[in-house]
Amino acid sequence: MKRIGFIGLGIMGGPMALNLVKAGFEVYGYNRSRPALDRLVRGGGKAAGSIAEATNGADAVITILPDTPDVEQVALGAGGVLENARPGLLYIDMSTIRPAVARTLAKAGGAKGVRVLDAPVSGGEQGAIEGSLSIMVGGEPDDFAAARPILEALGKTVVHVGGAGAGQTVKAANQLIVAGTIELVAEAIVLLEAARVDTEAAVRVLAGGLAGNRILERKAGGMLARQFKPGFRVELHHKDLGIAQEGARELGVVLPLTAVTTQLMASLRAQGYGSLDHTALLKLVEQLSGRDRREEGAKE
Amino acid sequence: MKRIGFIGLGIMGGPMALNLVKAGFEVYGYNRSRPALDRLVRGGGKAAGSIAEATNGADAVITILPDTPDVEQVALGAGGVLENARPGLLYIDMSTIRPAVARTLAKAGGAKGVRVLDAPVSGGEQGAIEGSLSIMVGGEPDDFAAARPILEALGKTVVHVGGAGAGQTVKAANQLIVAGTIELVAEAIVLLEAARVDTEAAVRVLAGGLAGNRILERKAGGMLARQFKPGFRVELHHKDLGIAQEGARELGVVLPLTAVTTQLMASLRAQGYGSLDHTALLKLVEQLSGRDRREEGAKE
Amino acid sequence: MKRIGFIGLGIMGGPMALNLVKAGFEVYGYNRSRPALDRLVRGGGKAAGSIAEATNGADAVITILPDTPDVEQVALGAGGVLENARPGLLYIDMSTIRPAVARTLAKAGGAKGVRVLDAPVSGGEQGAIEGSLSIMVGGEPDDFAAARPILEALGKTVVHVGGAGAGQTVKAANQLIVAGTIELVAEAIVLLEAARVDTEAAVRVLAGGLAGNRILERKAGGMLARQFKPGFRVELHHKDLGIAQEGARELGVVLPLTAVTTQLMASLRAQGYGSLDHTALLKLVEQLSGRDRREEGAKE
Amino acid sequence: MKRIGFIGLGIMGGPMALNLVKAGFEVYGYNRSRPALDRLVRGGGKAAGSIAEATNGADAVITILPDTPDVEQVALGAGGVLENARPGLLYIDMSTIRPAVARTLAKAGGAKGVRVLDAPVSGGEQGAIEGSLSIMVGGEPDDFAAARPILEALGKTVVHVGGAGAGQTVKAANQLIVAGTIELVAEAIVLLEAARVDTEAAVRVLAGGLAGNRILERKAGGMLARQFKPGFRVELHHKDLGIAQEGARELGVVLPLTAVTTQLMASLRAQGYGSLDHTALLKLVEQLSGRDRREEGAKE
């Protein structure tokens, strides 16, 4: 396991590829835009001119791309990974996509002797840079074992959670909990502010008890200050909630709270806040409660 | 600050009163049923035969009672705390009640020179016994300072969060986050199980990332095992969500996720699960998803 | 059955009292503000100087007042209806109030030999003027029979729906269907407009099929034109949905759609639209969908 | 306009094709299973052995098929309608499918000179047999004019509602109002029954006022009697709500009530009630309210 093709050198993929270089792998990166490739080369990686070039001769190929159709095209399309793959190649998709498509990739790979894993990540740009991502992996146990040294160069928590698609389902579950929790914290904050409670003191007590969560710990400060610089963008979380909804629909699972959260996230996006941090759900609770006036007044 | 009248020696109040005895206070307990009084006396406290007896001569009076009407009667009713209070008395209500009623108590007390605090707690029976409760306090800063030695004998996190009623509002916020988080975790678990994911591994990853929360840490194990022994009962959480809803209504605050959570908790209660732990929301997600059959089949 | 005391000569009560005069009853009106009394006197009624004066010597007393506490005070308070009632008096409350309070009135009346009916109305100011209201009546069958001649002077559809409080429960059911239907029509309209469908043609087809309802027939035109002059005000419908919610809570009935509708109506009110027609729910769907900009742009 | 190819002779399509025969058109039917074809032939139509045979020489082709992928295959697939169509052919899809796919069909047709309309129907089997359907049509005005004689042989209300896809969007709006209204009526009925109101009398009053709708008129009787024989099946309505949701998502429209209704319909289906009438939403409200026990008790 020496040579890795790495496709998708964006905000997440760029630093991840560099971490693989640092860990001693020979990394052939591919990206549509040039500057990202240059950064990889400056960091010790190599630039591939095509998916084929990144795939040929590789022991493993990693993709991390924005959305389901991107992965479908890069993996399954003409000139794509599977077309160029030799039997025995390890193909790890680390994008966040629909679990059903992850299973399709596994099946299509299997037919060509390619070993496929779905391995979406959580932890954001910071985690990608620090190599401290959480990675939830679906696929065959042997393939997971084979991929482990690679994944451990990228993340701190690397867990095998089941067969093909399982990683994506856990990611979907992660995203529904995160979005719902942000909304709950937003509802709490607006209630507290409306009641003229000392919200900073309140957040401290809340974070210390059974209501405690990572959003209260890491994000409530920004929410109280109305700083919605991403972080993780509303439009991406909106996409991910769509994946969760679709997965639930296929499995016949009913998610009442997630359905409402999805509408709220969709509203943020529809109102033009797609590029804010997902904690901007607070703005929506304020709007619904008629408490966004002051701010508007202040602007005038 | 030596002598304390303590009214309401139930699951929470009983051990709290004993902790005050241990901390050196002279505690006059009052309770409608005798056995709770006997336990206090065995622990070094004294039994008062009436609210009047508990109140007369006390430096502070504490009430911790099941619901808003109970507190209204004990505090404001004939023969109640305020009727028997001397000016300067510190009256601390530690029940979970409607913030509006907490403000009414403060006003009624103020008219008689009584200093009133609302100081609901979080942390359960365990916290009451260990003296490790979180206590969120509303009222005047001076009165909070005066009450501090008492409260610190009962809890580890004692925070002043604002004026009269603020403690109750923070408690309401706490309860809406806890209920919503349980529901989110329940939705995630049912989704994961339906997709045949390794749920224990999944819960571990989820708990480690931005989705992490106290419910995943402390309660998900019981949820996966379908153990719903309380803990905190559905019927009490249902009551508390009613308080949050009413508070929001009075303040003109809109809480979409909490509104749906409240319906779900109400459904559990309506279906006869009022005495189970609040994590039984998982049963409801399973029922809605048609996944409660196996279990029923297993019973037959 | 000749003489009627009529308490509450507002938008609804004023024309209703006049209809009773026209039907040949001797009507003693009482109202806190004078102009409404003058109108009744000009129409052939008599002015009572107090609740006592309206009640003494009356065969029947009718109240129609804004909210539950108003009725509680006028019926049960010092100097109120029951205090002044002779045994055998027929007391008909036509306000929209909590079913539980309607039952309390029936019980309190029963203890004094007063026959009490709850008889809330539907049909608006227009129906009150034309005497074409729908009246849903709770109480004893004999008392309903006795009240029938009075009620038929006020409404076209007069139906006995059960024991004490049943009229109020049916009114609550009426209000939850109306609010929910408005929201559904609003969601349909915003979806159609976003898809650039010919909405007037669409409303015609929708009204003709299984989706057909009174809101599409009578209110969709105003909604398409964004005319939200009441009609029935948001703040009143918000109050009525609160009654429905509370009734459901007491009965252990779970109303998921009504819970969400209630939050939406609460949002309209919180945003300062309380005095618009309830069809203004359309504004909220537009806002959530980011489609209220054009309008704002147009204003600038 | 004499000769029509008719593809899909199911519960709806079968009687519709016969109505076209009666109206004097020469109808070449195609269906995968033979008995439906035989019925058409017995009624005076002709049997086509393939889509090609139904399309060749036709002035118009109609499809009415279960779901979006069926239409995609029959219209766009190898050996499908467009492959066999001559320029100028009128292609009318009367299935209920995703508006986006209706627009794709129109574009694909346009590229070959085929005039495409989307014309979904409402009115059920009864309406199909009687030729009294409501038909909502999207497409070019000239094409609508050309199709009118055909459509008027099938339905009583035939309305042009906009460009390509508009018919499907109106159908989606229709389905969201119908499902939501059933749920509202179900919530009202359970509330009324829990309060021991005379529900038949109550339904009469409700149907007569602003709460009046087609469900109260035509379906409430069956709901009160717990008769859930379709009618329109839960699983089809579930599919249609999925279309509405997806359409809304694409357009950035937020539909909070529809999102919740969709979850409730999904729950019915997940619980194994997919083949019941959609009014079975009543069962779900009863279950959530713990009021399905009696029935179970009765069974024992």
GROMACS .gro file of C-alpha atoms in nm, chain A:
model
  300
    1MET     CA    1   0.000   0.000   0.000
    2LYS     CA    2   0.224   0.274  -0.122
    3ARG     CA    3   0.067   0.470  -0.404
    4ILE     CA    4  -0.262   0.660  -0.373
    5GLY     CA    5  -0.466   0.841  -0.636
    6PHE     CA    6  -0.649   1.133  -0.475
    7ILE     CA    7  -0.936   1.295  -0.666
    8GLY     CA    8  -1.088   1.617  -0.533
    9LEU     CA    9  -0.843   1.862  -0.374
   10GLY     CA   10  -1.098   2.108  -0.231
   11ILE     CA   11  -1.124   2.258   0.118
   12MET     CA   12  -1.132   1.910   0.268
   13GLY     CA   13  -0.946   1.704   0.009
   14GLY     CA   14  -0.649   1.940  -0.022
   15PRO     CA   15  -0.520   1.913   0.335
   16MET     CA   16  -0.616   1.544   0.353
   17ALA     CA   17  -0.395   1.465   0.052
   18LEU     CA   18  -0.109   1.654   0.216
   19ASN     CA   19  -0.150   1.450   0.534
   20LEU     CA   20  -0.112   1.134   0.326
   21VAL     CA   21   0.210   1.270   0.179
   22LYS     CA   22   0.337   1.344   0.529
   23ALA     CA   23   0.251   0.989   0.633
   24GLY     CA   24   0.481   0.857   0.362
   25PHE     CA   25   0.238   0.770   0.085
   26GLU     CA   26   0.310   0.850  -0.279
   27VAL     CA   27   0.009   1.068  -0.368
   28TYR     CA   28  -0.103   1.139  -0.725
   29GLY     CA   29  -0.361   1.416  -0.699
   30TYR     CA   30  -0.620   1.512  -0.956
   31ASN     CA   31  -0.837   1.822  -0.951
   32ARG     CA   32  -1.017   2.019  -1.218
   33SER     CA   33  -0.866   2.355  -1.118
   34ARG     CA   34  -0.491   2.400  -1.126
   35PRO     CA   35  -0.402   2.597  -0.803
   36ALA     CA   36  -0.509   2.309  -0.580
   37LEU     CA   37  -0.282   2.075  -0.774
   38ASP     CA   38   0.009   2.319  -0.735
   39ARG     CA   39  -0.041   2.326  -0.359
   40LEU     CA   40  -0.021   1.948  -0.349
   41VAL     CA   41   0.297   1.944  -0.558
   42ARG     CA   42   0.457   2.209  -0.334
   43GLY     CA   43   0.371   1.981  -0.040
   44GLY     CA   44   0.546   1.681  -0.194
   45GLY     CA   45   0.266   1.520  -0.394
   46LYS     CA   46   0.241   1.461  -0.766
   47ALA     CA   47   0.000   1.607  -1.020
   48ALA     CA   48  -0.204   1.368  -1.231
   49GLY     CA   49  -0.340   1.503  -1.560
   50SER     CA   50  -0.652   1.287  -1.558
   51ILE     CA   51  -0.854   1.044  -1.349
   52ALA     CA   52  -0.692   0.767  -1.551
   53GLU     CA   53  -0.343   0.889  -1.461
   54ALA     CA   54  -0.438   0.909  -1.092
   55THR     CA   55  -0.585   0.560  -1.102
   56ASN     CA   56  -0.334   0.366  -1.312
   57GLY     CA   57  -0.072   0.202  -1.096
   58ALA     CA   58  -0.239   0.311  -0.773
   59ASP     CA   59  -0.287   0.075  -0.478
   60ALA     CA   60  -0.578   0.287  -0.359
   61VAL     CA   61  -0.790   0.568  -0.501
   62ILE     CA   62  -0.972   0.822  -0.283
   63THR     CA   63  -1.248   1.056  -0.399
   64ILE     CA   64  -1.390   1.344  -0.197
   65LEU     CA   65  -1.634   1.545  -0.408
   66PRO     CA   66  -1.924   1.784  -0.344
   67ASP     CA   67  -2.237   1.582  -0.428
   68THR     CA   68  -2.378   1.247  -0.536
   69PRO     CA   69  -2.381   1.317  -0.913
   70ASP     CA   70  -2.013   1.423  -0.902
   71VAL     CA   71  -1.915   1.092  -0.747
   72GLU     CA   72  -2.134   0.898  -0.990
   73GLN     CA   73  -1.958   1.062  -1.282
   74VAL     CA   74  -1.601   1.033  -1.152
   75ALA     CA   75  -1.645   0.673  -1.037
   76LEU     CA   76  -1.877   0.528  -1.299
   77GLY     CA   77  -1.852   0.765  -1.596
   78ALA     CA   78  -1.644   0.732  -1.911
   79GLY     CA   79  -1.276   0.772  -1.829
   80GLY     CA   80  -1.364   0.730  -1.462
   81VAL     CA   81  -1.212   0.536  -1.173
   82LEU     CA   82  -1.376   0.198  -1.234
   83GLU     CA   83  -1.301   0.206  -1.605
   84ASN     CA   84  -0.933   0.251  -1.527
   85ALA     CA   85  -0.914   0.032  -1.219
   86ARG     CA   86  -0.715  -0.291  -1.203
   87PRO     CA   87  -0.864  -0.582  -1.002
   88GLY     CA   88  -0.770  -0.558  -0.637
   89LEU     CA   89  -0.765  -0.177  -0.630
   90LEU     CA   90  -0.900  -0.025  -0.309
   91TYR     CA   91  -1.144   0.254  -0.390
   92ILE     CA   92  -1.245   0.475  -0.095
   93ASP     CA   93  -1.513   0.737  -0.150
   94MET     CA   94  -1.498   0.993   0.131
   95SER     CA   95  -1.766   1.228  -0.008
   96THR     CA   96  -2.105   1.262   0.162
   97ILE     CA   97  -2.350   1.102  -0.080
   98ARG     CA   98  -2.669   0.896  -0.085
   99PRO     CA   99  -2.626   0.554   0.082
  100ALA     CA  100  -2.805   0.392  -0.214
  101VAL     CA  101  -2.540   0.525  -0.451
  102ALA     CA  102  -2.263   0.405  -0.217
  103ARG     CA  103  -2.414   0.057  -0.249
  104THR     CA  104  -2.428   0.096  -0.627
  105LEU     CA  105  -2.057   0.184  -0.633
  106ALA     CA  106  -1.975  -0.119  -0.420
  107LYS     CA  107  -2.169  -0.345  -0.656
  108ALA     CA  108  -2.018  -0.193  -0.970
  109GLY     CA  109  -1.669  -0.215  -0.817
  110GLY     CA  110  -1.724  -0.575  -0.705
  111ALA     CA  111  -1.811  -0.674  -1.062
  112LYS     CA  112  -1.463  -0.561  -1.166
  113GLY     CA  113  -1.277  -0.698  -0.865
  114VAL     CA  114  -1.236  -0.350  -0.714
  115ARG     CA  115  -1.273  -0.329  -0.334
  116VAL     CA  116  -1.499  -0.032  -0.249
  117LEU     CA  117  -1.546   0.149   0.084
  118ASP     CA  118  -1.770   0.443   0.170
  119ALA     CA  119  -1.589   0.654   0.427
  120PRO     CA  120  -1.748   0.996   0.480
  121VAL     CA  121  -1.591   1.225   0.735
  122SER     CA  122  -1.693   1.465   1.008
  123GLY     CA  123  -1.483   1.736   1.166
  124GLY     CA  124  -1.460   2.013   0.911
  125GLU     CA  125  -1.166   2.194   0.754
  126GLN     CA  126  -0.991   2.209   1.090
  127GLY     CA  127  -1.014   1.832   1.129
  128ALA     CA  128  -0.892   1.781   0.773
  129ILE     CA  129  -0.585   1.998   0.837
  130GLU     CA  130  -0.505   1.845   1.175
  131GLY     CA  131  -0.572   1.488   1.061
  132SER     CA  132  -0.826   1.456   1.341
  133LEU     CA  133  -1.136   1.370   1.139
  134SER     CA  134  -1.402   1.121   1.246
  135ILE     CA  135  -1.434   0.863   0.969
  136MET     CA  136  -1.731   0.626   0.948
  137VAL     CA  137  -1.664   0.337   0.714
  138GLY     CA  138  -1.896   0.100   0.532
  139GLY     CA  139  -1.778  -0.206   0.338
  140GLU     CA  140  -1.620  -0.548   0.382
  141PRO     CA  141  -1.417  -0.600   0.704
  142ASP     CA  142  -1.107  -0.713   0.509
  143ASP     CA  143  -1.117  -0.405   0.289
  144PHE     CA  144  -1.156  -0.188   0.598
  145ALA     CA  145  -0.850  -0.356   0.750
  146ALA     CA  146  -0.656  -0.289   0.431
  147ALA     CA  147  -0.762   0.077   0.425
  148ARG     CA  148  -0.694   0.139   0.791
  149PRO     CA  149  -0.334   0.270   0.759
  150ILE     CA  150  -0.452   0.523   0.502
  151LEU     CA  151  -0.755   0.635   0.704
  152GLU     CA  152  -0.555   0.665   1.024
  153ALA     CA  153  -0.332   0.918   0.854
  154LEU     CA  154  -0.647   1.129   0.803
  155GLY     CA  155  -0.852   1.089   1.118
  156LYS     CA  156  -0.843   1.019   1.487
  157THR     CA  157  -1.165   0.821   1.513
  158VAL     CA  158  -1.182   0.559   1.239
  159VAL     CA  159  -1.472   0.317   1.286
  160HIS     CA  160  -1.608   0.035   1.073
  161VAL     CA  161  -1.987   0.062   1.104
  162GLY     CA  162  -2.114  -0.205   0.864
  163GLY     CA  163  -2.150  -0.313   0.503
  164ALA     CA  164  -2.156  -0.101   0.188
  165GLY     CA  165  -2.343   0.225   0.243
  166ALA     CA  166  -2.330   0.200   0.623
  167GLY     CA  167  -2.075   0.481   0.645
  168GLN     CA  168  -2.307   0.710   0.451
  169THR     CA  169  -2.604   0.616   0.669
  170VAL     CA  170  -2.407   0.702   0.984
  171LYS     CA  171  -2.305   1.031   0.823
  172ALA     CA  172  -2.672   1.101   0.748
  173ALA     CA  173  -2.757   1.024   1.111
  174ASN     CA  174  -2.475   1.256   1.220
  175GLN     CA  175  -2.607   1.538   1.006
  176LEU     CA  176  -2.966   1.505   1.127
  177ILE     CA  177  -2.854   1.517   1.490
  178VAL     CA  178  -2.630   1.818   1.428
  179ALA     CA  179  -2.898   2.017   1.243
  180GLY     CA  180  -3.167   1.931   1.496
  181THR     CA  181  -2.941   2.019   1.788
  182ILE     CA  182  -2.856   2.357   1.637
  183GLU     CA  183  -3.227   2.427   1.600
  184LEU     CA  184  -3.298   2.321   1.959
  185VAL     CA  185  -3.020   2.546   2.089
  186ALA     CA  186  -3.153   2.828   1.870
  187GLU     CA  187  -3.503   2.785   2.012
  188ALA     CA  188  -3.362   2.786   2.365
  189ILE     CA  189  -3.156   3.100   2.303
  190VAL     CA  190  -3.447   3.296   2.154
  191LEU     CA  191  -3.670   3.191   2.443
  192LEU     CA  192  -3.406   3.298   2.694
  193GLU     CA  193  -3.342   3.631   2.524
  194ALA     CA  194  -3.714   3.705   2.500
  195ALA     CA  195  -3.738   3.643   2.874
  196ARG     CA  196  -3.439   3.874   2.933
  197VAL     CA  197  -3.241   3.598   3.096
  198ASP     CA  198  -2.860   3.629   3.126
  199THR     CA  199  -2.796   3.403   2.826
  200GLU     CA  200  -2.424   3.355   2.879
  201ALA     CA  201  -2.482   3.229   3.230
  202ALA     CA  202  -2.770   3.019   3.103
  203VAL     CA  203  -2.563   2.857   2.828
  204ARG     CA  204  -2.306   2.765   3.090
  205VAL     CA  205  -2.564   2.583   3.306
  206LEU     CA  206  -2.728   2.418   3.006
  207ALA     CA  207  -2.393   2.291   2.875
  208GLY     CA  208  -2.317   2.136   3.213
  209GLY     CA  209  -2.626   1.916   3.247
  210LEU     CA  210  -2.825   1.655   3.052
  211ALA     CA  211  -2.892   1.921   2.787
  212GLY     CA  212  -2.519   1.945   2.720
  213ASN     CA  213  -2.396   1.902   2.363
  214ARG     CA  214  -2.116   1.994   2.127
  215ILE     CA  215  -2.319   2.284   1.976
  216LEU     CA  216  -2.357   2.448   2.318
  217GLU     CA  217  -1.985   2.396   2.380
  218ARG     CA  218  -1.845   2.510   2.047
  219LYS     CA  219  -2.107   2.713   1.868
  220ALA     CA  220  -2.336   2.886   2.121
  221GLY     CA  221  -2.085   3.168   2.170
  222GLY     CA  222  -2.094   3.252   1.800
  223MET     CA  223  -2.472   3.224   1.801
  224LEU     CA  224  -2.507   3.468   2.092
  225ALA     CA  225  -2.276   3.708   1.905
  226ARG     CA  226  -2.467   3.655   1.579
  227GLN     CA  227  -2.151   3.549   1.398
  228PHE     CA  228  -2.250   3.313   1.121
  229LYS     CA  229  -1.925   3.286   0.927
  230PRO     CA  230  -1.884   2.922   0.818
  231GLY     CA  231  -1.782   2.666   0.943
  232PHE     CA  232  -2.027   2.442   0.765
  233ARG     CA  233  -2.251   2.608   0.514
  234VAL     CA  234  -2.632   2.601   0.520
  235GLU     CA  235  -2.646   2.486   0.159
  236LEU     CA  236  -2.428   2.183   0.230
  237HIS     CA  237  -2.628   2.089   0.537
  238HIS     CA  238  -2.946   2.131   0.330
  239LYS     CA  239  -2.803   1.882   0.080
  240ASP     CA  240  -2.711   1.638   0.357
  241LEU     CA  241  -3.057   1.656   0.514
  242GLY     CA  242  -3.199   1.573   0.172
  243ILE     CA  243  -2.982   1.262   0.173
  244ALA     CA  244  -3.110   1.166   0.519
  245GLN     CA  245  -3.473   1.219   0.413
  246GLU     CA  246  -3.431   1.014   0.100
  247GLY     CA  247  -3.258   0.736   0.291
  248ALA     CA  248  -3.537   0.732   0.547
  249ARG     CA  249  -3.797   0.726   0.273
  250GLU     CA  250  -3.633   0.427   0.106
  251LEU     CA  251  -3.614   0.240   0.436
  252GLY     CA  252  -3.968   0.331   0.545
  253VAL     CA  253  -3.839   0.514   0.851
  254VAL     CA  254  -4.036   0.809   0.987
  255LEU     CA  255  -3.836   1.105   1.119
  256PRO     CA  256  -4.078   1.376   1.234
  257LEU     CA  257  -3.825   1.611   1.391
  258THR     CA  258  -3.584   1.578   1.103
  259ALA     CA  259  -3.863   1.654   0.855
  260VAL     CA  260  -3.931   1.985   1.028
  261THR     CA  261  -3.561   2.067   1.065
  262THR     CA  262  -3.518   2.005   0.692
  263GLN     CA  263  -3.791   2.258   0.613
  264LEU     CA  264  -3.623   2.514   0.838
  265MET     CA  265  -3.284   2.462   0.675
  266ALA     CA  266  -3.454   2.484   0.334
  267SER     CA  267  -3.606   2.815   0.441
  268LEU     CA  268  -3.267   2.960   0.533
  269ARG     CA  269  -3.139   2.863   0.191
  270ALA     CA  270  -3.448   2.996   0.012
  271GLN     CA  271  -3.405   3.326   0.195
  272GLY     CA  272  -3.055   3.366   0.058
  273TYR     CA  273  -2.855   3.252   0.361
  274GLY     CA  274  -2.710   2.942   0.194
  275SER     CA  275  -2.350   3.049   0.243
  276LEU     CA  276  -2.380   3.126   0.615
  277ASP     CA  277  -2.285   2.880   0.887
  278HIS     CA  278  -2.561   2.631   0.971
  279THR     CA  279  -2.601   2.794   1.312
  280ALA     CA  280  -2.785   3.069   1.121
  281LEU     CA  281  -3.096   2.865   1.205
  282LEU     CA  282  -3.100   3.110   1.495
  283LYS     CA  283  -3.188   3.387   1.247
  284LEU     CA  284  -3.494   3.191   1.141
  285VAL     CA  285  -3.624   3.137   1.494
  286GLU     CA  286  -3.577   3.510   1.552
  287GLN     CA  287  -3.763   3.593   1.233
  288LEU     CA  288  -4.052   3.361   1.319
  289SER     CA  289  -4.067   3.520   1.663
  290GLY     CA  290  -4.066   3.873   1.524
  291ARG     CA  291  -3.736   3.941   1.698
  292ASP     CA  292  -3.527   4.031   1.392
  293ARG     CA  293  -3.656   4.389   1.388
  294ARG     CA  294  -3.409   4.546   1.626
  295GLU     CA  295  -3.130   4.440   1.399
  296GLU     CA  296  -3.308   4.584   1.095
  297GLY     CA  297  -3.383   4.897   1.293
  298ALA     CA  298  -3.017   4.921   1.385
  299LYS     CA  299  -2.918   4.907   1.019
  300GLU     CA  300  -3.130   5.206   0.924
   0.00000   0.00000   0.00000
